[in-house]
XYZ file of C-alpha atoms in Angstrom:
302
model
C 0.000 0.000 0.000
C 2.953 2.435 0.903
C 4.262 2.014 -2.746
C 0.907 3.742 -3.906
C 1.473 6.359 -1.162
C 5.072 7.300 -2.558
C 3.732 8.962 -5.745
C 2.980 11.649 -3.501
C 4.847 11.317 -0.236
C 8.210 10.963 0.803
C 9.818 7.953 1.236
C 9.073 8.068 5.447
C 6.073 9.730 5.417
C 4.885 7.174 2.871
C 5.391 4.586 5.831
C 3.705 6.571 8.253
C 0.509 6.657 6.073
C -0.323 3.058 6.770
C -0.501 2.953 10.178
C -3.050 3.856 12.444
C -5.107 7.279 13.090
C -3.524 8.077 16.099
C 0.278 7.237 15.055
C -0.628 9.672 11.430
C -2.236 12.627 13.736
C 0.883 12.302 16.043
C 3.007 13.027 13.020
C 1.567 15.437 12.359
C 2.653 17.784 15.453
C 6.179 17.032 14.601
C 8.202 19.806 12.818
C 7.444 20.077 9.515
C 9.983 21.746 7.174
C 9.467 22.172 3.315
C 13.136 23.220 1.928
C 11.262 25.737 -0.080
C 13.440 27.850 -2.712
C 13.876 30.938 -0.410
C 14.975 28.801 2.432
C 17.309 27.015 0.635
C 19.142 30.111 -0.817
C 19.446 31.457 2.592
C 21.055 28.664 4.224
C 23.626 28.671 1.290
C 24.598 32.374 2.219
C 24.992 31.415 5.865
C 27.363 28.247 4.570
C 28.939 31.091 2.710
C 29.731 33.379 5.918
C 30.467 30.058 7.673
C 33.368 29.158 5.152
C 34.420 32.468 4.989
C 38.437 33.018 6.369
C 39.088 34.980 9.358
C 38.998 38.782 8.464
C 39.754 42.139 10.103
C 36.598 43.202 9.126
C 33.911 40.458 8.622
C 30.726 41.191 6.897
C 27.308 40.071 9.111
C 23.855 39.853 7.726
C 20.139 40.816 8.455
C 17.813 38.067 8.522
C 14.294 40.011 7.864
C 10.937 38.283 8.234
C 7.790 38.765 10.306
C 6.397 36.504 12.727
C 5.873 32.855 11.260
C 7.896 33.013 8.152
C 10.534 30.543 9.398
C 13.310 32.042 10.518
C 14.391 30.211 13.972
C 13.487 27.048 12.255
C 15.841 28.155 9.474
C 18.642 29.097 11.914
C 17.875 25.424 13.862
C 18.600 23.742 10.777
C 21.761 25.618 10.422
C 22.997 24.685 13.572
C 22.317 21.173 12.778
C 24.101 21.009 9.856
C 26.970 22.183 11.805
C 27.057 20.230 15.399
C 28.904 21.242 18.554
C 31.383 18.651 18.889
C 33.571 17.682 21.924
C 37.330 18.293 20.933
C 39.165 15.024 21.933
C 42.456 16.596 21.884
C 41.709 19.590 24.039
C 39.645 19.673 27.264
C 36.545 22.070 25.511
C 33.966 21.179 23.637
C 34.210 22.911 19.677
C 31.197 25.219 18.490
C 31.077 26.316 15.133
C 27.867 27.951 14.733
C 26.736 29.669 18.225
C 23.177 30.584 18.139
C 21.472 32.979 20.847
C 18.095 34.969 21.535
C 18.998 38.538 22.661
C 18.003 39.018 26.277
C 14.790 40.906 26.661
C 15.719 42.480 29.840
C 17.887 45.508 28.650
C 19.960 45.039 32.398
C 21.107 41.750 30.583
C 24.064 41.947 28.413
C 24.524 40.071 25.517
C 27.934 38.578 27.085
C 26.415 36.837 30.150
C 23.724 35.090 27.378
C 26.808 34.166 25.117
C 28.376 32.436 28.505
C 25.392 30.904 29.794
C 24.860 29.268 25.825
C 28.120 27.862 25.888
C 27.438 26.447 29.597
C 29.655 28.789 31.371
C 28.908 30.802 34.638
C 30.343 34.131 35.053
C 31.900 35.130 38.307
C 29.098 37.495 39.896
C 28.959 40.919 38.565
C 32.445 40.768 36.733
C 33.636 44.119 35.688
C 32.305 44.924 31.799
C 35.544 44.814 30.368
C 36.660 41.786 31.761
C 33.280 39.872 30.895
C 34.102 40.959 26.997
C 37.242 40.120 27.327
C 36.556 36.365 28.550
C 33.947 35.814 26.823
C 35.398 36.422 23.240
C 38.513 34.671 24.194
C 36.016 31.750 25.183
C 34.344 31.826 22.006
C 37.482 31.810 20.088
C 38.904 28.516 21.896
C 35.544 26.902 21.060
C 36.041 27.825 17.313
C 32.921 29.933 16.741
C 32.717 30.465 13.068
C 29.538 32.500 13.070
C 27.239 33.782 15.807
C 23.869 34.303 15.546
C 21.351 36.424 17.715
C 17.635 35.366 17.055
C 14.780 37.696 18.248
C 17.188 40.769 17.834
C 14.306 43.269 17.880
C 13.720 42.699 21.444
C 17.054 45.447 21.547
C 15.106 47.894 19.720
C 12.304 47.682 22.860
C 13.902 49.484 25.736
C 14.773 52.893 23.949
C 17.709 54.475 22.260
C 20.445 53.836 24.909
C 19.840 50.192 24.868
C 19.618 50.184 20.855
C 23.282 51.911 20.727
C 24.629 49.274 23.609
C 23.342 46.623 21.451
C 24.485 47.966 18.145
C 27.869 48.697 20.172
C 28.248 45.009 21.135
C 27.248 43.358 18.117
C 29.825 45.718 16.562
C 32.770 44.629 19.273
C 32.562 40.906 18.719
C 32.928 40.785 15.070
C 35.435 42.766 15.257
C 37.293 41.350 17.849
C 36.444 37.468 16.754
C 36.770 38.160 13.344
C 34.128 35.877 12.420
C 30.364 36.976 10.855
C 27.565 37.550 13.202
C 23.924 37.006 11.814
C 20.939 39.330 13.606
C 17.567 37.798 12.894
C 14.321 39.647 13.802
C 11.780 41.725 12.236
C 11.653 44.401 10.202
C 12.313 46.314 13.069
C 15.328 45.429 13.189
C 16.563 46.611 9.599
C 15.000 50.120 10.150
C 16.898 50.492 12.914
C 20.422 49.580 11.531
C 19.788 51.865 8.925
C 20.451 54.776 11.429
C 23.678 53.460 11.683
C 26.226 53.772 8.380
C 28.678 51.184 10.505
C 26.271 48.902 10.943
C 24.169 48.954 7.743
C 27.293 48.806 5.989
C 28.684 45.811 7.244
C 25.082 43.651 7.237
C 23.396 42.945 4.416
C 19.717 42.301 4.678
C 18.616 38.993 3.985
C 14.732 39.241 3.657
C 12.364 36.104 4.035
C 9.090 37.027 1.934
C 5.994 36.012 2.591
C 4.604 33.920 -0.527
C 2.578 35.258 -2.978
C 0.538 33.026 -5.493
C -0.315 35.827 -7.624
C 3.255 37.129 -8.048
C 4.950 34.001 -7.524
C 2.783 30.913 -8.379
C 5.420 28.404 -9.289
C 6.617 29.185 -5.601
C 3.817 28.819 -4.229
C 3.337 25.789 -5.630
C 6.100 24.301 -4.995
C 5.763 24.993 -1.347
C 2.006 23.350 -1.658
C 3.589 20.142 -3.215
C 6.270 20.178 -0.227
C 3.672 20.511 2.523
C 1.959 17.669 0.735
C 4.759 14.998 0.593
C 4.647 15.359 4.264
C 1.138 14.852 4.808
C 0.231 11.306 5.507
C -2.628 11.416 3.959
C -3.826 8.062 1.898
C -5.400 10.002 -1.072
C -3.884 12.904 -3.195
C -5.274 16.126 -1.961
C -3.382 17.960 -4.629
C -2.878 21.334 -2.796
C -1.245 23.549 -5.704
C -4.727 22.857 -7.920
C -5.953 26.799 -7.930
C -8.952 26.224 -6.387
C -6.994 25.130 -3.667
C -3.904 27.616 -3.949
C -5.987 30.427 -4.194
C -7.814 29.380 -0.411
C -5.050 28.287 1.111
C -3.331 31.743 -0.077
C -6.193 33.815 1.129
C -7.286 32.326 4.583
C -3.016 32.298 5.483
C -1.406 35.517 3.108
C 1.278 33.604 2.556
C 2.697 33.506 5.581
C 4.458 29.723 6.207
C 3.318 29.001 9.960
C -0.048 29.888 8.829
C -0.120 27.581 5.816
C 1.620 24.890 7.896
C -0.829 25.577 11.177
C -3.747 25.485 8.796
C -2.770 22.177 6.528
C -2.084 20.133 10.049
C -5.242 21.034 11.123
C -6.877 19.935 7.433
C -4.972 16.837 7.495
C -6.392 15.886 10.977
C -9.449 16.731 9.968
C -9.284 14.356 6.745
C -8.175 11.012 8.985
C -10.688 11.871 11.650
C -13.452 11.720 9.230
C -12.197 9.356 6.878
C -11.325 12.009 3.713
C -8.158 10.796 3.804
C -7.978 14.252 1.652
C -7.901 18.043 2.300
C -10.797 19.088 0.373
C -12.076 22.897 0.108
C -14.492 22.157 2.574
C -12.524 20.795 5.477
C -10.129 24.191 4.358
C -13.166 26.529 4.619
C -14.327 24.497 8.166
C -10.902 25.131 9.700
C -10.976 28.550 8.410
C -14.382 29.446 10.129
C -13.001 27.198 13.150
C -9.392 30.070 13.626
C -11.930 32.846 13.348
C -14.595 31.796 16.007
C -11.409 31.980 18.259
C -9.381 35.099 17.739
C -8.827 36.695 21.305
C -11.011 39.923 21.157
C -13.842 36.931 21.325
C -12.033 34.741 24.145
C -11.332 37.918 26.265
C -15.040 39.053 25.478
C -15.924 35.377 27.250
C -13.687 36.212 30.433
């Protein structure tokens, strides 16, 4: 039966499609990455800072998206692909990509985060220069090859002082390690670095589009066939049909963790009831199902 399954699926989620409700729904709740074009292009530009020699003066990048585009599942992948290690001829472990969130509470510094990543406590209340200091050396001897700060829009939160002490660290470490430094956020985070000719000079923006079947509708439905391979679903729902593309692209505007929040739900949907398929009406009964509970009507309830 999985042989019929694989015209459609991939090889493991063809396997998963014969087996029971509850294993298939389980599956479902899993990660679920589609190496869409986009995706793929930006990972190569990272394993192009990543292989890049040590420089006096590295060039960084801007990863730009909104919220649910895919960009700390991108930068998970990354890491991944590039394991911390231990180092059997040393007594430290080796780290080539180092990946952090930037500390929401502006009294945090992005050092102390950098430490606590790499599993290191800080003597209490070290003296700033000191804490740079270490913690660059540290991140040298643990061959960092590229750092990455996810959720770097959080700086842009606690006013202008914390922006420039941001900006001003960011700046530091590359220089000093000599390595690339990726900030990911939103678009936020760009219009703030444009303020700053050092900065904006020295990292390119990277931007993560939201899809757009009416521009773009090979894209699109390319990302539709990807979502679909990894379905397990026992009949072809064929997702990139228009009449499909077109809903899908209007209840989610193109924004991935929409399409892929609104296709798990369909493809529940379709083995509870026995579809087996995502049809337009199981798209248009999940639709109506997100907007009976948007928060305005849950709060209303309270």
């Amino acid at each position: 039966m999985s042989a019929t399954y694989r015209e459609y699926l991939d090889e493991e989620t063809a396997a998963i499609a014969s087996l029971d409700n509850r294993t298939r729904i389980a599956h479902l709740r899993k990660d679920l990455y589609v190496p869409h074009k986009e995706a793929v292009d930006i990972l190569n530009q990272l394993k192009l800072l990543f292989d890049e020699p040590d420089v006096i003066r590295p060039q960084g990048r801007q990863l730009i998206a909104n919220s649910l585009m895919g960009k700390t599942t991108l930068i998970d992948r990354f890491r991944k692909a590039h394991p911390a290690s231990d180092d059997l001829d040393s007594d430290h472990a080796h780290v080539p990509v180092l990946d952090i969130e930037h500390p929401d509470n502006p009294k945090d510094r992005i050092y102390s985060t950098i430490l606590s990543r790499l599993g290191v406590k800080p003597a209490l209340r070290p003296a700033p220069s000191y804490l740079a200091d270490y913690t660059i050396a540290l991140m040298k001897k643990v061959g960092v090859r590229i750092l990455i700060i996810d959720e770097f829009h959080s700086a842009l939160h606690g006013g202008p002082a914390t922006q420039r002490a941001s900006l001003d660290t960011v700046k530091h470490i590359m220089n000093q390690l000599q390595r690339p430094i990726v900030l990911v956020g939103t678009s936020e985070v760009a219009s703030a670095t444009t303020h700053d000719p050092q900065i904006s000079s020295r990292f390119k923006i990277i931007p993560l589009r939201r899809f757009n079947y009416t521009i773009d509708p090979d894209g699109f439905e390319d990302l539709l066939n990807g979502f679909e391979a990894l379905l397990p679903l026992r009949q072809f729902s064929d997702l990139s049909a228009p009449e499909l593309a077109k809903m899908i692209m209007s209840i989610t505007a193109g924004v991935v963790g929409e399409i892929k929040d609104l296709l798990v739900r369909a493809a529940t949907k379709a083995i509870e009831n026995g579809t087996e398929k995502i049809t337009s009406d199981i798209l248009k009964l999940c639709s109506s199902s997100d907007q009976s509970q948007h928060p305005n009507d849950i709060i209303s309830q309270l």
